Structures are given as structure tokens and as C-alpha cells.
Amino acid sequence: MKVSQILNESRVTVSYEVFPPKQWDKIDGTKAVVQEMSKSHPSFMSVTYGAAGTKSGFTREIAKEISNNGITPLSHLTCLTSTRDKIHQVVGELKEDGVENILALRGDIPQGFEFPDTQYFEHAYQLVNEIKSIGDFCIGGACYPEIHPESKNRVEDIEYLKQKVDCGVEFLTTQMFFDNDKFFNFYEMCRIKGINVPIIAGIMPITNANQIRHSIELSNCSVPDKFYRIMDRFGDNPESMKQAGIVYATEQIIDLMANGINNIHIYTMNKPDVAGAIMNGLSAIINE
Ligand code: FAD
């Protein structure tokens, strides 16, 4: 099924992100994660793509496993370090496997990287155009409530986002955020600027103190004082921190839903127990 159809037909959606292993001998472990996660019935499940594209087979294998478990897969695809030929190969494989949904991404620029030639795409909107020329896929894109780190300002960021959506992006998924006001401001700005596709709120449950440092470094997102106080109080006790992280993420989702945001994506970090606990905390709300 297409993600656009799921978003259209469901009052509320809660989807999950998983990532493939770095080594092939761990693939069965990740498949077991997918099987466990499927039991809590996410609306769909996305699988990330290694920035260099060299392990595209791992993403393919996990997308197939998601499908085998009766869940709609959304396959990520980055273009920065892939030639047109490589992109055609990967998209062709997805078509062959019956995967109908692609999250079209540029990928992060590795240090010292220079664009070699026109065989490569510099921005995600070019990848969107290319995928559309290959087949009938539902294409999603990434967006950034606290601005993409390379953007000069919010206005430029939203203008380029509009360009990407106008190329045929049917839904957007946000970078993680911990302060819902950042999302609400961004959402309003998108609507004012005529970006009218569903915007799925990306929520990262922080269940250990090291994870937040790493996540902030990667994502450039701000952390409210309330969250720092939780880390100060519970950061040294793994079980308490895990419980507090699950409750914080659940509260964030409830606040989003209370404000009319009905599409949530959980960055699960491949932890079925965390994803399941959040789903449990929302059970009556989701089925209301
Ligand atoms: P773009 O849309 O190309 O935007 C990148 C920058 O270029 C922005 O500053 C934008 O404003 C600017 N820009 C856009 N168009 C133009 C233009 N025409 N001219 C000039 N500037 C322009 N990375 C992975 O490697 N694998 C993954 O699986 C993965 N999954 C992700 C999932 C989500 C939901 C998110 C939010 C990010 C994900 N990323 C992933 C990270 C992503 O690849 C990086 O954030 C990357 O730096 C930007 O990707 P993008 O698709 O948003 O790029």
C-alpha cells in the first residue's frame, strides 16, 4: 500500500523507523527486531539507507522483512554519493520487490567531499524527479523544524522545501525535535507558504544519557531545560532513564495529537520494547 493512502485513510498514524545492520552477519538480528516491532502494529515502517549507498542490499533485505510481516515498508534512499546508474538499479530492485514508498534524501555531505560530476545529484528534489521518471512510487521527503544546518535562514529553508514538495513529494517527515513549539511554528510556516502535504512529526525517545549527546550533535536540535533536568536526575540510572525517556516521548506525542497533529513517526533505535511501551501508553488515544 502507498503511505499516502495510509495517511489519507487513517485518523491517526504511528509509524516506526528501523536501521539495517552494518554487517551482513547481523541481518537476522535486525529481522528479529522487525518481527518484534510488527507486533505493536505500526501504520508503516521505514528503513534507513547508508549514506554511501554501498550497503543498499541491507536496506532492501529489511524492507522485504517489513513487508513479510504484513507492514507497509518505506525505503529510504540517498543520492549524494550514488550515480544515476546506481539509483536506477536500487529503484528497480524496489519495484521488483513490490516496495511502493521511497523517502528521497540527499544524505549528509562527508568531510572534504566534492561533487564529482553531473552523474551525481546535489539535492533531494533532483532525486525526487529521477524516481518519478522511473516508476509510480509514493515519494516522501525530509524536513527540519529547527532548520537544516546548511540553510542560511528559515525563509530559504522553506523555499527549498516547497520546491522539493512541488516536484512530487507526497508527505514530509521531520527531523527529531524535543520541543513541540518548534514543530508548531514550523508547521504553521509551511502551511502559510503553501506546503500542504501531510507533515509527520518525528519523535526520538531518549532512553540513555549518551544517546542524547550523540543525537544533538547529529541533528542540531535544541533540548528544553525540562529534558536536561530529567537527564540530571535519572541519567545515571539506566532503568529510570529509560522509563523517563518513554514517558517524555509519549507526553510529546499526546501534546501533538491534542493540537491536531495526527501523524507520528518514532525513531525507535531498533528497540521494540521502547516502541511497544509508547504504543501501550497511547492505546486508548490511537483507537479513540
Ligand atoms: P535537501 O532537501 O537536498 O536539503 C539539503 C540542504 O540543501 C538544505 O539546507 C536545503 O535547504 C538546501 N537545498 C535544497 N534544495 C536546494 C537548491 N535547489 N539549491 C540550494 N540549496 C538547496 N541520511 C542518510 O544518510 N540515510 C537515511 O536513511 C536518512 N534518513 C533521514 C530521515 C529523515 C526523516 C531525516 C529528517 C533525515 C534523514 N537523513 C538520512 C539525513 C539527511 O540525509 C540529511 O539531513 C541531509 O543533510 C539532507 O537531506 P535532505 O534530503 O533534507 O536534503
XYZ file of C-alpha atoms and ligand atoms in Angstrom:
341
model
C 0.000 0.000 0.000
C 1.114 3.565 -0.558
C 1.943 5.662 2.515
C -0.137 8.490 1.034
C -3.186 6.206 1.130
C -2.476 5.187 4.744
C -2.160 8.854 5.747
C -5.369 9.684 3.894
C -7.463 6.899 5.273
C -6.349 6.826 8.934
C -7.410 9.307 11.581
C -4.145 8.751 13.444
C -0.908 7.091 12.254
C 2.074 5.982 14.316
C 4.931 4.624 12.211
C 8.419 3.355 13.127
C 11.929 3.812 11.750
C 14.442 0.962 11.853
C 18.016 0.879 10.597
C 19.783 -2.058 8.896
C 22.882 -3.628 10.473
C 26.397 -2.559 9.458
C 27.477 -6.153 8.806
C 25.659 -8.837 6.848
C 26.055 -11.458 9.615
C 23.805 -9.298 11.832
C 20.922 -9.234 9.345
C 18.939 -11.955 11.131
C 19.132 -9.941 14.373
C 17.621 -6.909 12.636
C 14.942 -9.094 11.046
C 14.043 -10.314 14.557
C 13.720 -6.651 15.629
C 11.311 -6.052 12.737
C 9.286 -9.133 13.679
C 9.022 -7.974 17.297
C 8.118 -4.410 16.301
C 5.407 -5.604 13.945
C 3.510 -6.996 16.932
C 2.632 -3.483 18.090
C 1.051 -2.745 14.666
C 2.747 0.433 13.397
C 0.933 2.136 10.490
C 4.052 1.591 8.345
C 7.765 1.071 8.947
C 10.673 2.924 7.348
C 14.188 1.578 6.894
C 17.204 3.872 6.623
C 19.857 3.876 3.885
C 23.608 4.076 4.433
C 24.879 7.476 3.236
C 27.483 5.883 0.949
C 24.946 3.562 -0.706
C 27.394 0.643 -0.621
C 25.087 -1.385 1.629
C 21.856 -0.787 -0.288
C 21.256 -4.563 -0.239
C 20.867 -4.402 3.561
C 18.092 -1.790 3.282
C 16.437 -3.909 0.589
C 16.525 -7.024 2.767
C 14.979 -5.249 5.761
C 12.278 -3.633 3.591
C 11.370 -7.142 2.395
C 11.217 -8.366 6.002
C 8.879 -5.495 6.938
C 6.615 -6.499 4.072
C 6.776 -10.200 5.052
C 5.437 -9.192 8.463
C 2.349 -7.585 6.952
C 3.525 -3.974 7.433
C 3.909 -1.428 4.613
C 7.619 -0.638 4.059
C 9.009 2.823 3.339
C 12.530 2.529 1.942
C 14.940 5.442 2.428
C 17.232 6.312 -0.484
C 20.052 8.874 -0.545
C 21.614 10.307 -3.691
C 24.711 12.277 -2.701
C 27.267 9.559 -3.354
C 25.298 7.423 -5.828
C 25.493 7.701 -9.597
C 22.331 7.819 -11.692
C 23.002 4.193 -12.663
C 23.159 3.114 -9.036
C 19.908 4.941 -8.285
C 18.203 3.266 -11.229
C 19.470 -0.092 -10.008
C 18.175 0.425 -6.429
C 14.805 1.828 -7.523
C 14.445 -1.067 -9.997
C 15.050 -3.546 -7.167
C 12.417 -1.852 -5.009
C 9.944 -2.095 -7.872
C 10.793 -5.770 -8.293
C 10.155 -6.365 -4.571
C 6.807 -4.550 -4.663
C 8.002 -1.669 -2.435
C 5.836 1.328 -3.317
C 7.228 4.002 -0.972
C 10.565 5.827 -1.019
C 11.848 8.545 1.320
C 14.027 10.560 -1.096
C 17.015 12.083 0.689
C 20.198 13.812 -0.228
C 22.383 12.340 2.550
C 24.900 14.232 4.675
C 27.982 15.647 2.961
C 31.073 13.703 4.090
C 34.049 15.873 5.144
C 36.117 17.006 2.159
C 33.531 15.709 -0.318
C 33.300 17.464 -3.678
C 30.633 16.819 -6.264
C 32.461 14.747 -8.878
C 30.329 15.371 -11.988
C 26.805 15.549 -13.264
C 26.280 11.839 -12.676
C 25.517 12.825 -9.085
C 22.639 14.798 -7.583
C 23.296 17.670 -5.214
C 19.808 17.910 -3.726
C 16.912 15.663 -2.838
C 14.499 17.384 -5.261
C 16.625 16.056 -8.166
C 16.310 12.542 -6.770
C 12.534 13.038 -6.494
C 12.406 13.943 -10.215
C 14.544 10.932 -11.112
C 12.422 8.450 -9.108
C 9.262 9.828 -10.697
C 10.760 9.188 -14.118
C 11.389 5.536 -13.194
C 8.048 4.431 -11.750
C 4.858 5.070 -9.855
C 6.168 5.449 -6.298
C 4.785 7.369 -3.340
C 7.705 9.667 -2.509
C 8.353 11.311 0.857
C 10.931 13.918 1.845
C 12.756 15.123 4.963
C 12.146 18.452 6.708
C 13.628 20.312 9.641
C 11.536 22.147 12.275
C 14.744 23.810 13.546
C 16.159 24.480 10.044
C 18.590 22.275 8.139
C 22.132 23.046 9.412
C 23.287 24.185 5.934
C 20.412 26.637 5.405
C 21.121 30.353 5.818
C 17.739 31.044 7.375
C 14.182 29.794 7.793
C 12.869 31.591 4.674
C 15.435 29.913 2.408
C 14.885 26.566 4.091
C 11.114 26.682 3.496
C 11.521 27.925 -0.088
C 13.699 24.933 -0.977
C 11.319 22.639 0.875
C 8.445 23.972 -1.227
C 10.486 23.325 -4.368
C 11.022 19.708 -3.251
C 7.325 19.194 -2.499
C 6.322 20.742 -5.821
C 8.471 18.117 -7.579
C 6.091 15.449 -6.303
C 6.779 14.756 -2.616
C 3.539 13.461 -1.109
C 4.461 13.645 2.588
C 7.237 15.015 4.783
C 8.849 13.502 7.862
C 10.563 15.826 10.311
C 13.938 15.600 11.884
C 13.590 14.742 15.590
C 12.657 17.571 17.957
C 12.127 17.725 21.717
C 10.237 20.991 21.971
C 6.779 20.819 20.384
C 6.600 24.603 19.971
C 9.416 24.349 17.404
C 7.261 21.928 15.426
C 4.084 24.024 15.697
C 5.892 27.140 14.405
C 7.413 25.212 11.524
C 4.094 23.562 10.652
C 2.325 26.926 10.547
C 5.054 28.418 8.363
C 4.772 25.501 5.894
C 1.018 25.993 5.602
C 1.415 29.761 5.116
C 3.913 29.097 2.322
C 1.569 26.644 0.581
C 3.224 23.375 1.618
C 0.065 21.371 2.132
C 1.204 17.726 2.201
C 0.978 15.747 5.486
C 3.888 16.562 7.830
C 4.764 13.580 10.004
C 6.270 14.524 13.379
C 9.495 12.584 14.069
C 9.860 11.652 17.746
C 13.051 10.189 19.219
C 12.601 8.525 22.623
C 15.803 9.227 24.550
C 16.394 6.271 26.808
C 20.012 6.793 27.808
C 22.100 9.842 28.542
C 24.801 9.179 25.910
C 22.164 8.911 23.203
C 21.032 12.498 23.674
C 24.539 13.920 23.284
C 25.018 11.950 20.075
C 21.533 12.862 18.778
C 22.031 16.580 19.379
C 25.390 16.530 17.608
C 23.835 14.850 14.584
C 20.589 16.745 14.364
C 21.299 20.280 15.562
C 18.057 20.277 17.559
C 17.540 22.136 20.812
C 16.732 20.457 24.097
C 14.368 22.071 26.614
C 15.556 22.646 30.216
C 12.905 20.191 31.345
C 14.706 17.434 29.471
C 18.122 18.381 30.889
C 16.627 18.174 34.401
C 15.339 14.654 33.615
C 18.841 13.666 32.478
C 20.475 15.213 35.559
C 18.100 13.349 37.835
C 17.900 9.951 36.077
C 20.842 9.839 33.634
C 22.986 7.589 35.881
C 20.285 5.000 36.370
C 19.592 3.188 33.060
C 16.193 1.769 34.061
C 14.914 5.098 35.401
C 16.263 6.993 32.388
C 14.589 4.550 30.025
C 11.250 4.927 31.799
C 11.550 8.726 31.867
C 12.505 8.803 28.151
C 9.469 6.710 27.211
C 7.146 8.918 29.264
C 8.667 12.121 27.795
C 8.195 10.865 24.210
C 4.645 9.675 24.996
C 3.748 13.055 26.510
C 5.217 14.820 23.494
C 3.008 12.715 21.197
C -0.121 13.294 23.302
C 0.502 17.063 23.201
C 0.967 16.925 19.409
C -2.258 14.957 18.992
C -4.150 17.286 21.340
C -3.086 20.065 18.960
C -4.378 18.247 15.881
C -1.154 16.570 14.679
C -2.219 13.031 13.893
C 0.814 11.580 12.093
C 3.750 10.483 14.242
C 6.982 8.694 13.291
C 9.005 7.075 16.087
C 12.779 6.863 15.713
C 12.867 3.513 17.500
C 16.650 2.992 17.500
C 15.728 -0.671 16.834
C 14.281 -1.059 20.345
C 10.983 -2.960 20.133
C 10.356 -2.684 23.892
C 10.595 1.125 23.770
C 8.349 1.394 20.696
C 5.877 -1.079 22.251
C 5.787 0.829 25.558
C 4.981 4.090 23.746
C 2.240 2.360 21.746
C 0.816 0.952 25.017
C 0.820 4.415 26.537
C -1.226 5.637 23.562
C -3.546 2.648 23.083
C -6.839 4.321 24.000
C -5.841 7.587 22.296
C -4.973 5.896 18.986
C -8.199 3.897 18.944
C -10.445 6.688 20.226
P 17.841 18.518 0.639
O 16.358 18.565 0.544
O 18.614 18.463 -0.618
O 18.306 19.746 1.532
C 19.672 19.830 1.981
C 20.076 21.300 2.093
O 20.106 21.885 0.774
C 19.087 22.153 2.887
O 19.818 23.151 3.555
C 18.206 22.779 1.804
O 17.596 23.992 2.228
C 19.238 23.002 0.698
N 18.648 22.993 -0.650
C 17.629 22.223 -1.093
N 17.374 22.486 -2.401
C 18.280 23.418 -2.780
C 18.544 24.092 -4.016
N 17.798 23.861 -5.109
N 19.560 24.991 -4.068
C 20.306 25.250 -2.969
N 20.089 24.654 -1.758
C 19.093 23.743 -1.674
N 20.558 10.283 5.902
C 21.038 9.111 5.438
O 22.208 9.029 5.049
N 20.246 7.986 5.385
C 18.954 7.986 5.792
O 18.262 6.973 5.726
C 18.413 9.215 6.300
N 17.116 9.298 6.712
C 16.612 10.503 7.127
C 15.254 10.582 7.508
C 14.713 11.787 7.955
C 13.248 11.852 8.330
C 15.540 12.947 8.043
C 14.962 14.233 8.569
C 16.882 12.877 7.668
C 17.423 11.672 7.205
N 18.764 11.565 6.797
C 19.262 10.372 6.325
C 19.664 12.734 6.875
C 19.640 13.597 5.586
O 20.207 12.860 4.516
C 20.445 14.864 5.866
O 19.778 15.682 6.790
C 20.896 15.676 4.641
O 21.864 16.622 5.069
C 19.779 16.465 3.960
O 18.941 15.660 3.278
P 17.622 16.260 2.558
O 17.023 15.133 1.847
O 16.806 17.036 3.510
O 18.332 17.240 1.503
